[in-house]
């Protein structure tokens, strides 16, 4: 049975009936940006004391976070889709409209909201639990665990729901 979801389209328009197959072989933009930074992230974790307290650029923060997220997911939550090989969606049209407005406010080219039918793994998490990566691997792992467990927001913020999905998406 397919799961109904909504997707905010950025970059290029989607067409009615278009089929996307999201799996580990599909290299999303997130995946590509993380892999570009991975050699530097490996350097950071080879000598974390050298980078303690270091403020990383945005894409390195994201790479550290996403690598920690993927490590924890593979070890403890393999039933969930990978954030680096998924389509980011919303469970409700109202939630998709919020993301649409945020993207526009951030200056991201935002084209349309589409309704999807997805057959694959689905996970809904709180985007507020995403974090800036640091040179402390244990801290990154603890924050990644909180994300996958949909734990409490340490800042007490209202959740911002993001739903990731892989598999066959129409």
PDB file of C-alpha atoms in Angstrom:
ATOM      1  CA  UNK A   1       0.000   0.000   0.000  1.00  0.00           C
ATOM      2  CA  UNK A   2       1.311   3.454  -0.889  1.00  0.00           C
ATOM      3  CA  UNK A   3       1.775   6.252   1.621  1.00  0.00           C
ATOM      4  CA  UNK A   4       0.387   9.654   0.601  1.00  0.00           C
ATOM      5  CA  UNK A   5       2.912  12.448   1.104  1.00  0.00           C
ATOM      6  CA  UNK A   6       3.565  15.988  -0.134  1.00  0.00           C
ATOM      7  CA  UNK A   7       6.830  17.326  -1.528  1.00  0.00           C
ATOM      8  CA  UNK A   8       8.013  20.901  -1.948  1.00  0.00           C
ATOM      9  CA  UNK A   9       9.736  21.003  -5.321  1.00  0.00           C
ATOM     10  CA  UNK A  10      12.851  23.125  -5.706  1.00  0.00           C
ATOM     11  CA  UNK A  11      15.249  23.295  -8.605  1.00  0.00           C
ATOM     12  CA  UNK A  12      13.202  21.743 -11.400  1.00  0.00           C
ATOM     13  CA  UNK A  13       9.521  20.981 -11.754  1.00  0.00           C
ATOM     14  CA  UNK A  14       8.029  17.512 -11.355  1.00  0.00           C
ATOM     15  CA  UNK A  15       5.542  16.067 -13.843  1.00  0.00           C
ATOM     16  CA  UNK A  16       2.290  14.220 -13.229  1.00  0.00           C
ATOM     17  CA  UNK A  17       3.014  10.469 -13.165  1.00  0.00           C
ATOM     18  CA  UNK A  18       6.774  10.949 -12.794  1.00  0.00           C
ATOM     19  CA  UNK A  19       8.421   8.008 -11.040  1.00  0.00           C
ATOM     20  CA  UNK A  20      11.446   8.335  -8.771  1.00  0.00           C
ATOM     21  CA  UNK A  21      13.299   5.336  -7.364  1.00  0.00           C
ATOM     22  CA  UNK A  22      15.129   6.423  -4.209  1.00  0.00           C
ATOM     23  CA  UNK A  23      17.641   3.908  -2.874  1.00  0.00           C
ATOM     24  CA  UNK A  24      21.279   3.688  -1.816  1.00  0.00           C
ATOM     25  CA  UNK A  25      22.391   4.006  -5.449  1.00  0.00           C
ATOM     26  CA  UNK A  26      20.565   7.345  -5.930  1.00  0.00           C
ATOM     27  CA  UNK A  27      23.054  10.113  -5.210  1.00  0.00           C
ATOM     28  CA  UNK A  28      21.051  13.058  -3.910  1.00  0.00           C
ATOM     29  CA  UNK A  29      22.493  16.545  -3.566  1.00  0.00           C
ATOM     30  CA  UNK A  30      22.848  15.921   0.173  1.00  0.00           C
ATOM     31  CA  UNK A  31      24.865  12.774  -0.516  1.00  0.00           C
ATOM     32  CA  UNK A  32      27.117  14.542  -3.023  1.00  0.00           C
ATOM     33  CA  UNK A  33      27.830  17.494  -0.709  1.00  0.00           C
ATOM     34  CA  UNK A  34      28.580  15.164   2.218  1.00  0.00           C
ATOM     35  CA  UNK A  35      30.944  13.005   0.142  1.00  0.00           C
ATOM     36  CA  UNK A  36      32.796  16.110  -1.081  1.00  0.00           C
ATOM     37  CA  UNK A  37      33.540  16.981   2.561  1.00  0.00           C
ATOM     38  CA  UNK A  38      34.175  13.440   3.817  1.00  0.00           C
ATOM     39  CA  UNK A  39      37.986  13.502   3.369  1.00  0.00           C
ATOM     40  CA  UNK A  40      38.165  16.599   5.600  1.00  0.00           C
ATOM     41  CA  UNK A  41      35.726  15.062   8.123  1.00  0.00           C
ATOM     42  CA  UNK A  42      37.961  11.968   8.265  1.00  0.00           C
ATOM     43  CA  UNK A  43      40.914  14.286   8.961  1.00  0.00           C
ATOM     44  CA  UNK A  44      38.978  15.957  11.805  1.00  0.00           C
ATOM     45  CA  UNK A  45      38.205  12.634  13.470  1.00  0.00           C
ATOM     46  CA  UNK A  46      41.760  11.368  12.986  1.00  0.00           C
ATOM     47  CA  UNK A  47      42.916  14.235  15.261  1.00  0.00           C
ATOM     48  CA  UNK A  48      39.837  15.677  17.039  1.00  0.00           C
ATOM     49  CA  UNK A  49      41.897  17.605  19.626  1.00  0.00           C
ATOM     50  CA  UNK A  50      43.322  19.707  16.788  1.00  0.00           C
ATOM     51  CA  UNK A  51      39.752  20.803  15.893  1.00  0.00           C
ATOM     52  CA  UNK A  52      38.203  21.045  19.380  1.00  0.00           C
ATOM     53  CA  UNK A  53      36.078  24.192  19.523  1.00  0.00           C
ATOM     54  CA  UNK A  54      36.651  24.844  15.813  1.00  0.00           C
ATOM     55  CA  UNK A  55      33.786  26.555  13.993  1.00  0.00           C
ATOM     56  CA  UNK A  56      33.240  24.708  10.722  1.00  0.00           C
ATOM     57  CA  UNK A  57      31.637  26.131   7.593  1.00  0.00           C
ATOM     58  CA  UNK A  58      27.993  25.172   6.950  1.00  0.00           C
ATOM     59  CA  UNK A  59      28.681  22.328   4.511  1.00  0.00           C
ATOM     60  CA  UNK A  60      31.248  20.741   6.842  1.00  0.00           C
ATOM     61  CA  UNK A  61      28.790  21.026   9.777  1.00  0.00           C
ATOM     62  CA  UNK A  62      26.207  19.248   7.639  1.00  0.00           C
ATOM     63  CA  UNK A  63      28.664  16.560   6.498  1.00  0.00           C
ATOM     64  CA  UNK A  64      29.693  15.777  10.083  1.00  0.00           C
ATOM     65  CA  UNK A  65      26.028  15.632  11.141  1.00  0.00           C
ATOM     66  CA  UNK A  66      24.854  13.514   8.211  1.00  0.00           C
ATOM     67  CA  UNK A  67      27.708  11.033   8.585  1.00  0.00           C
ATOM     68  CA  UNK A  68      26.850  10.638  12.291  1.00  0.00           C
ATOM     69  CA  UNK A  69      23.153  10.325  11.429  1.00  0.00           C
ATOM     70  CA  UNK A  70      23.903   7.641   8.851  1.00  0.00           C
ATOM     71  CA  UNK A  71      26.192   5.703  11.194  1.00  0.00           C
ATOM     72  CA  UNK A  72      23.556   5.625  13.965  1.00  0.00           C
ATOM     73  CA  UNK A  73      20.765   4.789  11.497  1.00  0.00           C
ATOM     74  CA  UNK A  74      22.676   1.861   9.995  1.00  0.00           C
ATOM     75  CA  UNK A  75      23.572   0.470  13.430  1.00  0.00           C
ATOM     76  CA  UNK A  76      20.325   1.001  15.332  1.00  0.00           C
ATOM     77  CA  UNK A  77      17.525   1.955  12.933  1.00  0.00           C
ATOM     78  CA  UNK A  78      18.065   0.138   9.614  1.00  0.00           C
ATOM     79  CA  UNK A  79      14.272   0.032   9.132  1.00  0.00           C
ATOM     80  CA  UNK A  80      14.363   3.789   8.414  1.00  0.00           C
ATOM     81  CA  UNK A  81      15.455   5.368   5.119  1.00  0.00           C
ATOM     82  CA  UNK A  82      18.823   7.074   4.841  1.00  0.00           C
ATOM     83  CA  UNK A  83      18.707  10.871   4.992  1.00  0.00           C
ATOM     84  CA  UNK A  84      21.299  10.899   2.195  1.00  0.00           C
ATOM     85  CA  UNK A  85      19.284   8.679  -0.147  1.00  0.00           C
ATOM     86  CA  UNK A  86      15.744   9.934   0.433  1.00  0.00           C
ATOM     87  CA  UNK A  87      13.209  12.424  -0.742  1.00  0.00           C
ATOM     88  CA  UNK A  88      12.259  14.984   1.900  1.00  0.00           C
ATOM     89  CA  UNK A  89       8.488  15.280   2.172  1.00  0.00           C
ATOM     90  CA  UNK A  90       5.610  16.185   4.489  1.00  0.00           C
ATOM     91  CA  UNK A  91       2.751  14.056   5.751  1.00  0.00           C
ATOM     92  CA  UNK A  92       0.249  16.907   5.385  1.00  0.00           C
ATOM     93  CA  UNK A  93      -0.372  19.642   2.856  1.00  0.00           C
ATOM     94  CA  UNK A  94      -0.342  22.188   5.694  1.00  0.00           C
ATOM     95  CA  UNK A  95       3.160  21.105   6.733  1.00  0.00           C
ATOM     96  CA  UNK A  96       4.330  21.232   3.099  1.00  0.00           C
ATOM     97  CA  UNK A  97       2.984  24.778   2.801  1.00  0.00           C
ATOM     98  CA  UNK A  98       5.067  25.778   5.843  1.00  0.00           C
ATOM     99  CA  UNK A  99       8.221  24.317   4.250  1.00  0.00           C
ATOM    100  CA  UNK A 100       7.332  26.059   0.964  1.00  0.00           C
ATOM    101  CA  UNK A 101       7.155  29.426   2.753  1.00  0.00           C
ATOM    102  CA  UNK A 102      10.387  28.800   4.695  1.00  0.00           C
ATOM    103  CA  UNK A 103      12.222  27.909   1.495  1.00  0.00           C
ATOM    104  CA  UNK A 104      10.965  31.087  -0.163  1.00  0.00           C
ATOM    105  CA  UNK A 105      11.950  33.158   2.890  1.00  0.00           C
ATOM    106  CA  UNK A 106      15.451  31.620   2.731  1.00  0.00           C
ATOM    107  CA  UNK A 107      15.731  32.584  -0.939  1.00  0.00           C
ATOM    108  CA  UNK A 108      15.624  29.004  -2.239  1.00  0.00           C
ATOM    109  CA  UNK A 109      13.933  28.670  -5.647  1.00  0.00           C
ATOM    110  CA  UNK A 110      10.613  27.051  -4.739  1.00  0.00           C
ATOM    111  CA  UNK A 111       8.416  25.851  -7.599  1.00  0.00           C
ATOM    112  CA  UNK A 112       5.477  23.730  -6.505  1.00  0.00           C
ATOM    113  CA  UNK A 113       3.989  21.316  -3.990  1.00  0.00           C
ATOM    114  CA  UNK A 114       3.168  17.874  -5.363  1.00  0.00           C
ATOM    115  CA  UNK A 115       1.181  14.975  -3.935  1.00  0.00           C
ATOM    116  CA  UNK A 116       3.083  11.692  -3.913  1.00  0.00           C
ATOM    117  CA  UNK A 117       2.300   8.017  -3.532  1.00  0.00           C
ATOM    118  CA  UNK A 118       5.322   6.315  -1.982  1.00  0.00           C
ATOM    119  CA  UNK A 119       6.084   2.623  -1.524  1.00  0.00           C
ATOM    120  CA  UNK A 120       9.138   2.368   0.652  1.00  0.00           C
ATOM    121  CA  UNK A 121      10.508   3.142   4.059  1.00  0.00           C
ATOM    122  CA  UNK A 122       9.168   6.309   5.706  1.00  0.00           C
ATOM    123  CA  UNK A 123      10.425   8.191   8.769  1.00  0.00           C
ATOM    124  CA  UNK A 124       9.081  11.384  10.310  1.00  0.00           C
ATOM    125  CA  UNK A 125      11.501  13.263  12.512  1.00  0.00           C
ATOM    126  CA  UNK A 126      11.818  16.666  14.100  1.00  0.00           C
ATOM    127  CA  UNK A 127      14.049  18.898  11.958  1.00  0.00           C
ATOM    128  CA  UNK A 128      14.821  20.924  15.095  1.00  0.00           C
ATOM    129  CA  UNK A 129      16.853  17.925  16.266  1.00  0.00           C
ATOM    130  CA  UNK A 130      19.263  18.317  13.370  1.00  0.00           C
ATOM    131  CA  UNK A 131      22.506  19.766  14.670  1.00  0.00           C
ATOM    132  CA  UNK A 132      25.748  21.415  13.686  1.00  0.00           C
ATOM    133  CA  UNK A 133      28.492  18.822  13.634  1.00  0.00           C
ATOM    134  CA  UNK A 134      31.489  19.243  15.917  1.00  0.00           C
ATOM    135  CA  UNK A 135      34.837  17.485  16.354  1.00  0.00           C
ATOM    136  CA  UNK A 136      33.421  15.383  19.238  1.00  0.00           C
ATOM    137  CA  UNK A 137      32.177  12.147  17.649  1.00  0.00           C
ATOM    138  CA  UNK A 138      30.417  10.954  20.830  1.00  0.00           C
ATOM    139  CA  UNK A 139      28.416  14.172  21.039  1.00  0.00           C
ATOM    140  CA  UNK A 140      27.441  13.918  17.362  1.00  0.00           C
ATOM    141  CA  UNK A 141      26.327  10.316  17.886  1.00  0.00           C
ATOM    142  CA  UNK A 142      24.243  11.238  20.956  1.00  0.00           C
ATOM    143  CA  UNK A 143      22.485  13.985  18.997  1.00  0.00           C
ATOM    144  CA  UNK A 144      21.932  11.642  16.040  1.00  0.00           C
ATOM    145  CA  UNK A 145      20.400   9.074  18.401  1.00  0.00           C
ATOM    146  CA  UNK A 146      18.024  11.740  19.768  1.00  0.00           C
ATOM    147  CA  UNK A 147      16.969  12.572  16.199  1.00  0.00           C
ATOM    148  CA  UNK A 148      16.205   8.950  15.224  1.00  0.00           C
ATOM    149  CA  UNK A 149      14.395   8.337  18.521  1.00  0.00           C
ATOM    150  CA  UNK A 150      12.404  11.562  17.938  1.00  0.00           C
ATOM    151  CA  UNK A 151      13.506  12.641  21.390  1.00  0.00           C
ATOM    152  CA  UNK A 152      12.688  15.805  23.267  1.00  0.00           C
ATOM    153  CA  UNK A 153      13.980  19.063  21.848  1.00  0.00           C
ATOM    154  CA  UNK A 154      16.529  20.296  24.421  1.00  0.00           C
ATOM    155  CA  UNK A 155      15.499  23.882  23.624  1.00  0.00           C
ATOM    156  CA  UNK A 156      11.811  23.104  24.139  1.00  0.00           C
ATOM    157  CA  UNK A 157      10.945  24.294  20.635  1.00  0.00           C
ATOM    158  CA  UNK A 158       7.779  23.182  18.875  1.00  0.00           C
ATOM    159  CA  UNK A 159       8.633  20.336  16.440  1.00  0.00           C
ATOM    160  CA  UNK A 160       9.255  21.057  12.774  1.00  0.00           C
ATOM    161  CA  UNK A 161       8.291  17.793  11.098  1.00  0.00           C
ATOM    162  CA  UNK A 162      10.211  16.395   8.142  1.00  0.00           C
ATOM    163  CA  UNK A 163       9.327  13.089   6.543  1.00  0.00           C
ATOM    164  CA  UNK A 164      11.921  11.209   4.547  1.00  0.00           C
ATOM    165  CA  UNK A 165      11.018   8.415   2.168  1.00  0.00           C
ATOM    166  CA  UNK A 166      12.803   6.007  -0.116  1.00  0.00           C
ATOM    167  CA  UNK A 167      11.603   3.353  -2.537  1.00  0.00           C
ATOM    168  CA  UNK A 168       9.246   3.856  -5.482  1.00  0.00           C
ATOM    169  CA  UNK A 169       7.695   7.310  -5.483  1.00  0.00           C
ATOM    170  CA  UNK A 170       5.064   8.470  -7.984  1.00  0.00           C
TER     171      UNK A 170
END
